[in-house]
Every structure is written in C-alpha cells, then in structure tokens.
C-alpha cells in the first residue's frame, strides 16, 4: 500500500524529510480493526515524532488523527462492522494514518460524526480526547462541577475543545487567556465567559485565590503567578513541557499538579483503554447535536510526500488558522 514515511530527524524543508513508500497492508491484531484512511490531520506530535526518529532503516509512518472505513476485523474485535465509518487518534507507538490503511485498536475508536466531512472529522480526535481526559480524568471535573476554570493559551487546538466541552457539559465559569485581539474574539466565540491577556500578570487580572481548576497548554515560567491565582486544594493540569518547571510554589496550598498525555492509555494498554472510544462517542454526539464544533483550517488533498510536507510546513510556521487536514 502507499504511505508517506520519514527515515531521519530532518527539518521540514530538507529534500528527504518525507518519502513516498510502499509498505505491506496491516494485519489486524486480536482487538484491531483495519481502516481504509479517508483523511488525516496534523498535530504537533507529528513534528515531535519526526524530530525524534533518528536515522533509521525502517519507515516511520506518522499521523495521529484519522477518519475512514473499516475493512477488516481482528479475531476478538466485535464493536464495529466492515463498512463502518470511524474516527480516532490511534497510538504513537504504532504506524500512523499517513497511509492507505491503518490497523487500530477498536477500543479507542468510535463512529465518526455523521454531520461532518472527512476533513472536519479527522481534525477532532486527538484534540478532543486530550481535552476530555484533561477535564474529566485529570482535573476530575463532572457535569455537576461549578467554580472557575482558567484555560491558558485559549486559542490553541486542545484549549478550544476544553472551552467547548466545559461550556457544554459543566457549570464552570470559563476564563481563557489570549494575546492578540483576533485570538480573544475567537475564544469568546467558542464560549469563554471571560478572556484575559495572556501576556499580563494573571494575579492582577483575576485576583489571588480565585481559580478552582487550571488547564495549561502555555505554562511558560508562571508557577508562582499561577499558585497565587489558584485556591488552596485546587487542581492544575498541563499538556506542555515547560523548561525548569517546579511544583514548589503549589505545595503550601496543596494544589494537585499533573499532566495529560492522550497516548498513555493506548500505548500502555491500560485497563480502562476503552474509555477513549467512549469519549469519542460522546464527542461525536455533541458534534452531531450542535453543541461543539470542529476546528478545521487548511484542507490539502493527496497522499504523497509533497502534500504531507506542505501540511507540516503550514503547521510548523503557524500559518494555518485551525487544524491542517489531509484528504486522501
């Protein structure tokens, strides 16, 4: 089958950063389905995986969002049927969706939203799963939760879903940070009750001891500032990798600090791995009932190295508003 692969940790503009390859079609494992991929979308993890690849003999196929049609079932797969249209993020320790076919564990997929095109559906899984797990698993928010949620970097891909899910499913007051006026307008349009300036001091804008939950995609060096803003026994979840991060400022207020990694469940085959499929099912229902929306920006067409490279260029240069989708 056709695929696009990387063989080295090369910058996006290097001639051999991406290559067109022929690889065997996947054989499903016991819990797998095989999907004919109709569309994929790009995420920062694609760049991270490419730059961690190192020089290698075997092709590394990237792609951690997809929508497509089930074509085969593993011996123990029973949740889907051949012909079902599904969407998923997959796992970053298995071949990705920059290929004609992909094998994926059926426990981490769901029927794709019926109201969305392939491009729009492919833009949803990774950001939605990360947002869902951050809110409902790491921060332990529930549909009965009240209080204030602060979303740092509100215009980013995952934060846009955090804002929408919090508004759709909880009673939380959602406050988001953004820097540019266009970003502030965008975040308000997604449902944030209030938008504050990301570049200014949070304590000055929100006051001390005023926040119950924090989701951060842009933590920077703000530990002391965040600790002052947060209430005692509140919760902070991060998805970024801030340099020299320290938990010391949070200790005296017994603030819980943790990270969200969407790939933890599928990579480590956790006992609750099927929670990802259920979360995507809920997300699809929210989309189809008009309660949340996908954030698709640029749509490119073609499964070839040139198209995948162009998508990475757009993403890495931040020239696309919303997700970059690849329709095959």
PDB file of C-alpha atoms in Angstrom:
ATOM      1  CA  UNK A   1       0.000   0.000   0.000  1.00  0.00           C
ATOM      2  CA  UNK A   2       1.040   3.615  -0.428  1.00  0.00           C
ATOM      3  CA  UNK A   3       2.306   5.579   2.566  1.00  0.00           C
ATOM      4  CA  UNK A   4       4.400   8.608   3.427  1.00  0.00           C
ATOM      5  CA  UNK A   5       7.257   7.938   5.833  1.00  0.00           C
ATOM      6  CA  UNK A   6      10.280   9.508   7.475  1.00  0.00           C
ATOM      7  CA  UNK A   7      13.711   7.910   7.775  1.00  0.00           C
ATOM      8  CA  UNK A   8      15.615  10.587   9.679  1.00  0.00           C
ATOM      9  CA  UNK A   9      15.188  13.565  12.006  1.00  0.00           C
ATOM     10  CA  UNK A  10      15.275  16.207   9.300  1.00  0.00           C
ATOM     11  CA  UNK A  11      13.875  19.747   9.152  1.00  0.00           C
ATOM     12  CA  UNK A  12      10.671  20.091   7.211  1.00  0.00           C
ATOM     13  CA  UNK A  13      12.367  21.745   4.218  1.00  0.00           C
ATOM     14  CA  UNK A  14      15.001  19.022   3.787  1.00  0.00           C
ATOM     15  CA  UNK A  15      14.623  17.181   0.451  1.00  0.00           C
ATOM     16  CA  UNK A  16      14.298  13.774   2.143  1.00  0.00           C
ATOM     17  CA  UNK A  17      12.261  14.850   5.171  1.00  0.00           C
ATOM     18  CA  UNK A  18       9.332  12.817   3.803  1.00  0.00           C
ATOM     19  CA  UNK A  19       9.365   9.967   1.311  1.00  0.00           C
ATOM     20  CA  UNK A  20       6.731   8.138  -0.701  1.00  0.00           C
ATOM     21  CA  UNK A  21       6.976   4.426   0.121  1.00  0.00           C
ATOM     22  CA  UNK A  22       5.224   1.115  -0.486  1.00  0.00           C
ATOM     23  CA  UNK A  23       4.655  -0.915   2.688  1.00  0.00           C
ATOM     24  CA  UNK A  24       2.620  -4.080   3.394  1.00  0.00           C
ATOM     25  CA  UNK A  25      -1.032  -3.666   4.269  1.00  0.00           C
ATOM     26  CA  UNK A  26      -1.521  -4.122   8.030  1.00  0.00           C
ATOM     27  CA  UNK A  27      -2.793  -7.369   9.518  1.00  0.00           C
ATOM     28  CA  UNK A  28      -5.176  -6.763  12.426  1.00  0.00           C
ATOM     29  CA  UNK A  29      -4.236  -7.882  15.931  1.00  0.00           C
ATOM     30  CA  UNK A  30      -6.880  -9.507  18.163  1.00  0.00           C
ATOM     31  CA  UNK A  31      -8.555  -6.227  19.219  1.00  0.00           C
ATOM     32  CA  UNK A  32      -7.803  -4.331  15.992  1.00  0.00           C
ATOM     33  CA  UNK A  33      -9.797  -3.172  13.046  1.00  0.00           C
ATOM     34  CA  UNK A  34      -8.173  -2.228   9.755  1.00  0.00           C
ATOM     35  CA  UNK A  35      -9.313   1.124   8.395  1.00  0.00           C
ATOM     36  CA  UNK A  36      -9.049   2.482   4.858  1.00  0.00           C
ATOM     37  CA  UNK A  37      -7.998   6.013   5.743  1.00  0.00           C
ATOM     38  CA  UNK A  38     -10.031   8.745   4.047  1.00  0.00           C
ATOM     39  CA  UNK A  39      -8.463  11.739   5.783  1.00  0.00           C
ATOM     40  CA  UNK A  40      -5.963  12.601   8.496  1.00  0.00           C
ATOM     41  CA  UNK A  41      -4.958  15.779  10.273  1.00  0.00           C
ATOM     42  CA  UNK A  42      -1.712  17.127  11.667  1.00  0.00           C
ATOM     43  CA  UNK A  43      -0.717  17.820  15.261  1.00  0.00           C
ATOM     44  CA  UNK A  44       2.476  18.998  16.988  1.00  0.00           C
ATOM     45  CA  UNK A  45       3.142  15.357  17.938  1.00  0.00           C
ATOM     46  CA  UNK A  46       3.829  14.691  14.237  1.00  0.00           C
ATOM     47  CA  UNK A  47       6.729  17.134  14.333  1.00  0.00           C
ATOM     48  CA  UNK A  48       7.977  15.781  17.664  1.00  0.00           C
ATOM     49  CA  UNK A  49       7.927  12.205  16.397  1.00  0.00           C
ATOM     50  CA  UNK A  50       9.714  13.195  13.179  1.00  0.00           C
ATOM     51  CA  UNK A  51      12.444  15.006  15.086  1.00  0.00           C
ATOM     52  CA  UNK A  52      12.880  12.065  17.476  1.00  0.00           C
ATOM     53  CA  UNK A  53      13.024   9.493  14.678  1.00  0.00           C
ATOM     54  CA  UNK A  54      16.782   9.402  14.227  1.00  0.00           C
ATOM     55  CA  UNK A  55      18.349   7.795  11.173  1.00  0.00           C
ATOM     56  CA  UNK A  56      16.550   4.526  10.566  1.00  0.00           C
ATOM     57  CA  UNK A  57      16.265   1.711   8.041  1.00  0.00           C
ATOM     58  CA  UNK A  58      12.562   1.007   8.574  1.00  0.00           C
ATOM     59  CA  UNK A  59       9.978   3.641   7.565  1.00  0.00           C
ATOM     60  CA  UNK A  60       8.247   5.615  10.312  1.00  0.00           C
ATOM     61  CA  UNK A  61       4.690   6.425   9.232  1.00  0.00           C
ATOM     62  CA  UNK A  62       3.314   9.433  11.101  1.00  0.00           C
ATOM     63  CA  UNK A  63      -0.293  10.580  11.501  1.00  0.00           C
ATOM     64  CA  UNK A  64      -2.246  10.682  14.763  1.00  0.00           C
ATOM     65  CA  UNK A  65      -5.748  11.648  13.665  1.00  0.00           C
ATOM     66  CA  UNK A  66      -7.873   9.859  11.096  1.00  0.00           C
ATOM     67  CA  UNK A  67     -11.296   9.067   9.717  1.00  0.00           C
ATOM     68  CA  UNK A  68     -12.051   6.174   7.419  1.00  0.00           C
ATOM     69  CA  UNK A  69     -13.951   2.965   6.724  1.00  0.00           C
ATOM     70  CA  UNK A  70     -13.451  -0.372   8.481  1.00  0.00           C
ATOM     71  CA  UNK A  71     -12.265  -3.050   6.030  1.00  0.00           C
ATOM     72  CA  UNK A  72     -11.240  -5.946   8.308  1.00  0.00           C
ATOM     73  CA  UNK A  73     -11.649  -7.151  11.902  1.00  0.00           C
ATOM     74  CA  UNK A  74      -9.312  -8.874  14.351  1.00  0.00           C
ATOM     75  CA  UNK A  75     -10.259 -12.171  15.966  1.00  0.00           C
ATOM     76  CA  UNK A  76     -11.629 -10.527  19.124  1.00  0.00           C
ATOM     77  CA  UNK A  77     -12.968  -7.322  17.565  1.00  0.00           C
ATOM     78  CA  UNK A  78     -16.732  -7.043  17.984  1.00  0.00           C
ATOM     79  CA  UNK A  79     -17.645  -3.373  18.402  1.00  0.00           C
ATOM     80  CA  UNK A  80     -17.666  -2.437  14.703  1.00  0.00           C
ATOM     81  CA  UNK A  81     -18.527  -3.977  11.353  1.00  0.00           C
ATOM     82  CA  UNK A  82     -16.881  -3.833   7.953  1.00  0.00           C
ATOM     83  CA  UNK A  83     -18.146  -0.686   6.250  1.00  0.00           C
ATOM     84  CA  UNK A  84     -18.478   1.399   9.427  1.00  0.00           C
ATOM     85  CA  UNK A  85     -17.153   4.956   9.201  1.00  0.00           C
ATOM     86  CA  UNK A  86     -14.948   5.603  12.242  1.00  0.00           C
ATOM     87  CA  UNK A  87     -12.594   8.232  13.637  1.00  0.00           C
ATOM     88  CA  UNK A  88      -9.701   8.019  16.093  1.00  0.00           C
ATOM     89  CA  UNK A  89      -6.291   9.324  17.132  1.00  0.00           C
ATOM     90  CA  UNK A  90      -4.520   5.973  17.374  1.00  0.00           C
ATOM     91  CA  UNK A  91      -1.275   5.392  19.263  1.00  0.00           C
ATOM     92  CA  UNK A  92       2.161   6.870  18.688  1.00  0.00           C
ATOM     93  CA  UNK A  93       3.923   3.506  19.086  1.00  0.00           C
ATOM     94  CA  UNK A  94       2.190   2.067  16.001  1.00  0.00           C
ATOM     95  CA  UNK A  95       2.225   3.036  12.301  1.00  0.00           C
ATOM     96  CA  UNK A  96       0.146   6.163  11.765  1.00  0.00           C
ATOM     97  CA  UNK A  97      -2.504   7.428   9.386  1.00  0.00           C
ATOM     98  CA  UNK A  98      -0.295   8.801   6.592  1.00  0.00           C
ATOM     99  CA  UNK A  99      -1.092   5.592   4.722  1.00  0.00           C
ATOM    100  CA  UNK A 100      -3.860   3.976   2.695  1.00  0.00           C
ATOM    101  CA  UNK A 101      -4.700   1.537   5.505  1.00  0.00           C
ATOM    102  CA  UNK A 102      -4.119   1.542   9.251  1.00  0.00           C
ATOM    103  CA  UNK A 103      -4.630  -1.044  11.995  1.00  0.00           C
ATOM    104  CA  UNK A 104      -6.004   0.448  15.213  1.00  0.00           C
ATOM    105  CA  UNK A 105      -7.364  -0.969  18.462  1.00  0.00           C
ATOM    106  CA  UNK A 106     -11.162  -0.912  18.253  1.00  0.00           C
ATOM    107  CA  UNK A 107     -11.396   0.138  21.911  1.00  0.00           C
ATOM    108  CA  UNK A 108     -10.017   3.610  21.115  1.00  0.00           C
ATOM    109  CA  UNK A 109     -12.214   4.443  18.113  1.00  0.00           C
ATOM    110  CA  UNK A 110     -15.825   5.490  17.591  1.00  0.00           C
ATOM    111  CA  UNK A 111     -18.315   6.015  14.795  1.00  0.00           C
ATOM    112  CA  UNK A 112     -17.453   9.302  13.103  1.00  0.00           C
ATOM    113  CA  UNK A 113     -19.835  12.264  13.450  1.00  0.00           C
ATOM    114  CA  UNK A 114     -22.482  11.877  10.755  1.00  0.00           C
ATOM    115  CA  UNK A 115     -22.718  15.624  10.172  1.00  0.00           C
ATOM    116  CA  UNK A 116     -19.033  16.179   9.374  1.00  0.00           C
ATOM    117  CA  UNK A 117     -16.991  15.844   6.212  1.00  0.00           C
ATOM    118  CA  UNK A 118     -13.924  13.611   6.296  1.00  0.00           C
ATOM    119  CA  UNK A 119     -11.629  16.624   6.722  1.00  0.00           C
ATOM    120  CA  UNK A 120     -13.631  18.036   9.618  1.00  0.00           C
ATOM    121  CA  UNK A 121     -13.973  14.659  11.345  1.00  0.00           C
ATOM    122  CA  UNK A 122     -10.243  13.971  11.037  1.00  0.00           C
ATOM    123  CA  UNK A 123      -9.444  17.231  12.822  1.00  0.00           C
ATOM    124  CA  UNK A 124     -11.244  16.198  16.016  1.00  0.00           C
ATOM    125  CA  UNK A 125      -9.927  13.061  17.745  1.00  0.00           C
ATOM    126  CA  UNK A 126      -6.559  13.977  19.279  1.00  0.00           C
ATOM    127  CA  UNK A 127      -7.534  17.437  20.498  1.00  0.00           C
ATOM    128  CA  UNK A 128     -10.919  16.259  21.743  1.00  0.00           C
ATOM    129  CA  UNK A 129      -9.514  13.250  23.585  1.00  0.00           C
ATOM    130  CA  UNK A 130      -6.784  15.346  25.192  1.00  0.00           C
ATOM    131  CA  UNK A 131      -9.325  17.943  26.287  1.00  0.00           C
ATOM    132  CA  UNK A 132     -11.786  15.306  27.537  1.00  0.00           C
ATOM    133  CA  UNK A 133      -9.188  13.428  29.580  1.00  0.00           C
ATOM    134  CA  UNK A 134      -7.705  16.629  30.983  1.00  0.00           C
ATOM    135  CA  UNK A 135     -11.098  17.854  32.168  1.00  0.00           C
ATOM    136  CA  UNK A 136     -12.848  14.714  33.310  1.00  0.00           C
ATOM    137  CA  UNK A 137      -9.952  12.427  34.284  1.00  0.00           C
ATOM    138  CA  UNK A 138      -7.042  14.635  35.419  1.00  0.00           C
ATOM    139  CA  UNK A 139      -8.996  17.605  36.825  1.00  0.00           C
ATOM    140  CA  UNK A 140     -11.855  15.278  37.847  1.00  0.00           C
ATOM    141  CA  UNK A 141     -14.460  17.800  36.724  1.00  0.00           C
ATOM    142  CA  UNK A 142     -18.018  16.472  36.498  1.00  0.00           C
ATOM    143  CA  UNK A 143     -21.272  17.650  34.980  1.00  0.00           C
ATOM    144  CA  UNK A 144     -22.159  18.996  38.440  1.00  0.00           C
ATOM    145  CA  UNK A 145     -18.938  20.999  38.833  1.00  0.00           C
ATOM    146  CA  UNK A 146     -19.061  24.719  39.476  1.00  0.00           C
ATOM    147  CA  UNK A 147     -16.346  27.266  40.137  1.00  0.00           C
ATOM    148  CA  UNK A 148     -13.801  28.849  37.824  1.00  0.00           C
ATOM    149  CA  UNK A 149     -11.741  27.117  35.136  1.00  0.00           C
ATOM    150  CA  UNK A 150      -8.738  29.005  33.748  1.00  0.00           C
ATOM    151  CA  UNK A 151      -7.569  27.915  30.282  1.00  0.00           C
ATOM    152  CA  UNK A 152      -4.057  29.105  29.430  1.00  0.00           C
ATOM    153  CA  UNK A 153      -3.471  29.599  25.700  1.00  0.00           C
ATOM    154  CA  UNK A 154      -7.163  29.547  24.847  1.00  0.00           C
ATOM    155  CA  UNK A 155      -6.823  29.791  21.048  1.00  0.00           C
ATOM    156  CA  UNK A 156      -4.783  26.586  20.666  1.00  0.00           C
ATOM    157  CA  UNK A 157      -6.181  23.346  19.275  1.00  0.00           C
ATOM    158  CA  UNK A 158      -6.718  21.485  22.555  1.00  0.00           C
ATOM    159  CA  UNK A 159      -7.807  24.569  24.553  1.00  0.00           C
ATOM    160  CA  UNK A 160     -10.547  25.303  22.011  1.00  0.00           C
ATOM    161  CA  UNK A 161     -12.012  21.898  22.818  1.00  0.00           C
ATOM    162  CA  UNK A 162     -11.535  22.358  26.578  1.00  0.00           C
ATOM    163  CA  UNK A 163     -13.549  25.573  26.402  1.00  0.00           C
ATOM    164  CA  UNK A 164     -16.346  23.987  24.386  1.00  0.00           C
ATOM    165  CA  UNK A 165     -16.572  20.818  26.498  1.00  0.00           C
ATOM    166  CA  UNK A 166     -16.581  22.790  29.741  1.00  0.00           C
ATOM    167  CA  UNK A 167     -19.384  25.012  28.466  1.00  0.00           C
ATOM    168  CA  UNK A 168     -21.407  22.112  27.059  1.00  0.00           C
ATOM    169  CA  UNK A 169     -21.098  19.694  29.964  1.00  0.00           C
ATOM    170  CA  UNK A 170     -20.333  21.597  33.184  1.00  0.00           C
ATOM    171  CA  UNK A 171     -21.431  24.610  35.179  1.00  0.00           C
ATOM    172  CA  UNK A 172     -17.925  26.061  35.331  1.00  0.00           C
ATOM    173  CA  UNK A 173     -17.147  29.691  34.619  1.00  0.00           C
ATOM    174  CA  UNK A 174     -14.594  29.500  31.796  1.00  0.00           C
ATOM    175  CA  UNK A 175     -11.840  32.115  31.699  1.00  0.00           C
ATOM    176  CA  UNK A 176      -9.302  31.857  28.874  1.00  0.00           C
ATOM    177  CA  UNK A 177      -6.076  33.675  28.100  1.00  0.00           C
ATOM    178  CA  UNK A 178      -5.209  35.053  24.667  1.00  0.00           C
ATOM    179  CA  UNK A 179      -2.784  37.694  23.432  1.00  0.00           C
ATOM    180  CA  UNK A 180      -3.956  39.047  20.078  1.00  0.00           C
ATOM    181  CA  UNK A 181      -7.323  40.724  19.587  1.00  0.00           C
ATOM    182  CA  UNK A 182      -8.263  38.208  16.888  1.00  0.00           C
ATOM    183  CA  UNK A 183      -7.460  35.368  19.290  1.00  0.00           C
ATOM    184  CA  UNK A 184      -9.520  36.979  22.033  1.00  0.00           C
ATOM    185  CA  UNK A 185     -12.504  37.302  19.691  1.00  0.00           C
ATOM    186  CA  UNK A 186     -12.065  33.688  18.579  1.00  0.00           C
ATOM    187  CA  UNK A 187     -12.015  32.401  22.170  1.00  0.00           C
ATOM    188  CA  UNK A 188     -15.108  34.423  23.075  1.00  0.00           C
ATOM    189  CA  UNK A 189     -16.864  32.936  20.070  1.00  0.00           C
ATOM    190  CA  UNK A 190     -16.131  29.447  21.391  1.00  0.00           C
ATOM    191  CA  UNK A 191     -17.963  30.263  24.596  1.00  0.00           C
ATOM    192  CA  UNK A 192     -15.432  31.583  27.105  1.00  0.00           C
ATOM    193  CA  UNK A 193     -17.218  33.705  29.702  1.00  0.00           C
ATOM    194  CA  UNK A 194     -14.194  35.970  30.032  1.00  0.00           C
ATOM    195  CA  UNK A 195     -10.910  36.454  28.195  1.00  0.00           C
ATOM    196  CA  UNK A 196      -7.795  37.905  29.830  1.00  0.00           C
ATOM    197  CA  UNK A 197      -4.486  38.984  28.323  1.00  0.00           C
ATOM    198  CA  UNK A 198      -2.004  36.092  28.281  1.00  0.00           C
ATOM    199  CA  UNK A 199       0.947  38.488  28.307  1.00  0.00           C
ATOM    200  CA  UNK A 200      -0.112  40.280  31.506  1.00  0.00           C
ATOM    201  CA  UNK A 201       0.083  39.188  35.130  1.00  0.00           C
ATOM    202  CA  UNK A 202      -2.755  36.810  35.988  1.00  0.00           C
ATOM    203  CA  UNK A 203      -2.993  37.871  39.623  1.00  0.00           C
ATOM    204  CA  UNK A 204      -3.556  41.486  38.571  1.00  0.00           C
ATOM    205  CA  UNK A 205      -6.333  40.422  36.192  1.00  0.00           C
ATOM    206  CA  UNK A 206      -8.046  37.697  38.235  1.00  0.00           C
ATOM    207  CA  UNK A 207      -7.007  38.274  41.842  1.00  0.00           C
ATOM    208  CA  UNK A 208      -5.497  35.875  44.357  1.00  0.00           C
ATOM    209  CA  UNK A 209      -7.215  32.620  45.350  1.00  0.00           C
ATOM    210  CA  UNK A 210      -9.784  32.962  42.564  1.00  0.00           C
ATOM    211  CA  UNK A 211      -9.355  29.842  40.393  1.00  0.00           C
ATOM    212  CA  UNK A 212     -10.516  26.268  41.093  1.00  0.00           C
ATOM    213  CA  UNK A 213      -9.122  24.482  38.024  1.00  0.00           C
ATOM    214  CA  UNK A 214      -6.365  25.324  35.535  1.00  0.00           C
ATOM    215  CA  UNK A 215      -5.749  23.755  32.133  1.00  0.00           C
ATOM    216  CA  UNK A 216      -2.446  24.887  30.647  1.00  0.00           C
ATOM    217  CA  UNK A 217      -1.030  24.497  27.166  1.00  0.00           C
ATOM    218  CA  UNK A 218       1.289  27.516  27.582  1.00  0.00           C
ATOM    219  CA  UNK A 219       2.682  27.366  31.096  1.00  0.00           C
ATOM    220  CA  UNK A 220       5.911  29.300  30.457  1.00  0.00           C
ATOM    221  CA  UNK A 221       7.610  30.298  33.757  1.00  0.00           C
ATOM    222  CA  UNK A 222       4.415  31.167  35.603  1.00  0.00           C
ATOM    223  CA  UNK A 223       4.441  28.775  38.567  1.00  0.00           C
ATOM    224  CA  UNK A 224       4.487  31.458  41.283  1.00  0.00           C
ATOM    225  CA  UNK A 225       1.878  33.529  39.455  1.00  0.00           C
ATOM    226  CA  UNK A 226      -0.416  30.545  38.980  1.00  0.00           C
ATOM    227  CA  UNK A 227      -0.034  29.420  42.588  1.00  0.00           C
ATOM    228  CA  UNK A 228      -1.160  32.847  43.816  1.00  0.00           C
ATOM    229  CA  UNK A 229      -4.146  32.865  41.481  1.00  0.00           C
ATOM    230  CA  UNK A 230      -5.285  29.356  42.417  1.00  0.00           C
ATOM    231  CA  UNK A 231      -7.268  28.432  45.501  1.00  0.00           C
ATOM    232  CA  UNK A 232      -5.985  26.037  48.138  1.00  0.00           C
ATOM    233  CA  UNK A 233      -6.647  22.408  47.152  1.00  0.00           C
ATOM    234  CA  UNK A 234      -7.327  23.352  43.534  1.00  0.00           C
ATOM    235  CA  UNK A 235      -6.031  21.419  40.509  1.00  0.00           C
ATOM    236  CA  UNK A 236      -3.650  22.157  37.635  1.00  0.00           C
ATOM    237  CA  UNK A 237      -3.168  20.000  34.530  1.00  0.00           C
ATOM    238  CA  UNK A 238      -0.530  20.682  31.859  1.00  0.00           C
ATOM    239  CA  UNK A 239      -0.063  19.360  28.342  1.00  0.00           C
ATOM    240  CA  UNK A 240       3.107  21.287  27.526  1.00  0.00           C
ATOM    241  CA  UNK A 241       6.719  20.733  28.614  1.00  0.00           C
ATOM    242  CA  UNK A 242       7.773  23.930  30.399  1.00  0.00           C
ATOM    243  CA  UNK A 243      11.514  24.145  30.934  1.00  0.00           C
ATOM    244  CA  UNK A 244      12.690  24.051  34.566  1.00  0.00           C
ATOM    245  CA  UNK A 245       9.134  23.661  35.865  1.00  0.00           C
ATOM    246  CA  UNK A 246       8.931  23.366  39.655  1.00  0.00           C
ATOM    247  CA  UNK A 247       5.998  22.273  41.817  1.00  0.00           C
ATOM    248  CA  UNK A 248       7.356  24.046  44.916  1.00  0.00           C
ATOM    249  CA  UNK A 249       5.034  27.114  44.724  1.00  0.00           C
ATOM    250  CA  UNK A 250       1.986  24.822  44.763  1.00  0.00           C
ATOM    251  CA  UNK A 251       2.948  22.724  47.785  1.00  0.00           C
ATOM    252  CA  UNK A 252       1.829  25.022  50.615  1.00  0.00           C
ATOM    253  CA  UNK A 253      -1.668  25.278  49.111  1.00  0.00           C
ATOM    254  CA  UNK A 254      -1.934  21.510  48.484  1.00  0.00           C
ATOM    255  CA  UNK A 255      -2.578  22.173  44.799  1.00  0.00           C
ATOM    256  CA  UNK A 256      -2.655  18.990  42.733  1.00  0.00           C
ATOM    257  CA  UNK A 257      -0.352  19.233  39.697  1.00  0.00           C
ATOM    258  CA  UNK A 258      -0.434  16.694  36.883  1.00  0.00           C
ATOM    259  CA  UNK A 259      -0.017  16.107  33.175  1.00  0.00           C
ATOM    260  CA  UNK A 260      -2.320  14.811  30.487  1.00  0.00           C
ATOM    261  CA  UNK A 261      -0.963  12.527  27.766  1.00  0.00           C
ATOM    262  CA  UNK A 262      -3.605  11.194  25.406  1.00  0.00           C
ATOM    263  CA  UNK A 263      -1.392   8.322  24.293  1.00  0.00           C
ATOM    264  CA  UNK A 264      -0.954   6.896  27.802  1.00  0.00           C
ATOM    265  CA  UNK A 265      -3.982   4.608  27.554  1.00  0.00           C
ATOM    266  CA  UNK A 266      -3.307   3.002  24.141  1.00  0.00           C
ATOM    267  CA  UNK A 267       0.487   2.850  24.452  1.00  0.00           C
ATOM    268  CA  UNK A 268       0.381   1.211  27.890  1.00  0.00           C
ATOM    269  CA  UNK A 269      -2.814  -0.785  27.241  1.00  0.00           C
ATOM    270  CA  UNK A 270      -4.332   0.410  30.497  1.00  0.00           C
ATOM    271  CA  UNK A 271      -7.311  -1.457  31.984  1.00  0.00           C
ATOM    272  CA  UNK A 272      -9.542   1.497  31.091  1.00  0.00           C
ATOM    273  CA  UNK A 273      -8.344   1.808  27.485  1.00  0.00           C
ATOM    274  CA  UNK A 274     -11.934   1.626  26.211  1.00  0.00           C
ATOM    275  CA  UNK A 275     -12.635   4.969  27.901  1.00  0.00           C
ATOM    276  CA  UNK A 276     -11.140   6.609  24.803  1.00  0.00           C
ATOM    277  CA  UNK A 277     -13.655   5.026  22.497  1.00  0.00           C
ATOM    278  CA  UNK A 278     -16.461   6.091  24.822  1.00  0.00           C
ATOM    279  CA  UNK A 279     -15.127   9.661  24.998  1.00  0.00           C
ATOM    280  CA  UNK A 280     -15.035   9.867  21.200  1.00  0.00           C
ATOM    281  CA  UNK A 281     -18.578   8.511  21.050  1.00  0.00           C
ATOM    282  CA  UNK A 282     -19.685  11.329  23.367  1.00  0.00           C
ATOM    283  CA  UNK A 283     -17.762  13.884  21.312  1.00  0.00           C
ATOM    284  CA  UNK A 284     -19.412  12.676  18.093  1.00  0.00           C
ATOM    285  CA  UNK A 285     -22.826  13.028  19.719  1.00  0.00           C
ATOM    286  CA  UNK A 286     -22.016  16.558  20.904  1.00  0.00           C
ATOM    287  CA  UNK A 287     -20.934  17.495  17.381  1.00  0.00           C
ATOM    288  CA  UNK A 288     -23.987  15.970  15.722  1.00  0.00           C
ATOM    289  CA  UNK A 289     -26.323  17.782  18.140  1.00  0.00           C
ATOM    290  CA  UNK A 290     -24.597  21.119  17.513  1.00  0.00           C
ATOM    291  CA  UNK A 291     -23.134  21.573  20.996  1.00  0.00           C
ATOM    292  CA  UNK A 292     -19.464  21.668  19.972  1.00  0.00           C
ATOM    293  CA  UNK A 293     -17.730  22.220  16.659  1.00  0.00           C
ATOM    294  CA  UNK A 294     -14.589  21.090  14.934  1.00  0.00           C
ATOM    295  CA  UNK A 295     -11.744  23.490  14.223  1.00  0.00           C
ATOM    296  CA  UNK A 296     -10.557  22.802  10.675  1.00  0.00           C
ATOM    297  CA  UNK A 297      -8.324  25.304   8.921  1.00  0.00           C
ATOM    298  CA  UNK A 298      -6.406  24.374   5.773  1.00  0.00           C
ATOM    299  CA  UNK A 299      -7.531  21.303   3.797  1.00  0.00           C
ATOM    300  CA  UNK A 300      -4.964  19.665   1.499  1.00  0.00           C
ATOM    301  CA  UNK A 301      -5.574  16.820  -0.941  1.00  0.00           C
ATOM    302  CA  UNK A 302      -3.359  13.834  -1.702  1.00  0.00           C
ATOM    303  CA  UNK A 303      -1.444  11.027  -0.018  1.00  0.00           C
ATOM    304  CA  UNK A 304       2.067  11.872  -1.131  1.00  0.00           C
ATOM    305  CA  UNK A 305       5.259  13.269   0.347  1.00  0.00           C
ATOM    306  CA  UNK A 306       4.825  16.718  -1.198  1.00  0.00           C
ATOM    307  CA  UNK A 307       1.353  17.193   0.288  1.00  0.00           C
ATOM    308  CA  UNK A 308       2.348  15.915   3.732  1.00  0.00           C
ATOM    309  CA  UNK A 309       5.416  18.173   3.685  1.00  0.00           C
ATOM    310  CA  UNK A 310       3.258  21.190   2.802  1.00  0.00           C
ATOM    311  CA  UNK A 311       0.944  20.385   5.692  1.00  0.00           C
ATOM    312  CA  UNK A 312       3.864  20.201   8.106  1.00  0.00           C
ATOM    313  CA  UNK A 313       5.200  23.492   6.762  1.00  0.00           C
ATOM    314  CA  UNK A 314       1.857  25.196   7.405  1.00  0.00           C
ATOM    315  CA  UNK A 315       1.593  23.737  10.894  1.00  0.00           C
ATOM    316  CA  UNK A 316       5.164  24.482  11.945  1.00  0.00           C
ATOM    317  CA  UNK A 317       5.007  28.044  10.623  1.00  0.00           C
ATOM    318  CA  UNK A 318       1.626  28.548  12.336  1.00  0.00           C
ATOM    319  CA  UNK A 319       0.270  29.875   9.039  1.00  0.00           C
ATOM    320  CA  UNK A 320      -2.994  27.941   9.249  1.00  0.00           C
ATOM    321  CA  UNK A 321      -5.885  29.005  11.468  1.00  0.00           C
ATOM    322  CA  UNK A 322      -7.183  25.744  12.903  1.00  0.00           C
ATOM    323  CA  UNK A 323      -6.059  22.203  12.124  1.00  0.00           C
ATOM    324  CA  UNK A 324      -4.408  21.180   8.850  1.00  0.00           C
ATOM    325  CA  UNK A 325      -6.338  18.271   7.318  1.00  0.00           C
ATOM    326  CA  UNK A 326      -5.143  15.883   4.605  1.00  0.00           C
ATOM    327  CA  UNK A 327      -7.839  14.287   2.444  1.00  0.00           C
ATOM    328  CA  UNK A 328      -6.686  11.179   0.578  1.00  0.00           C
TER     329      UNK A 328
END
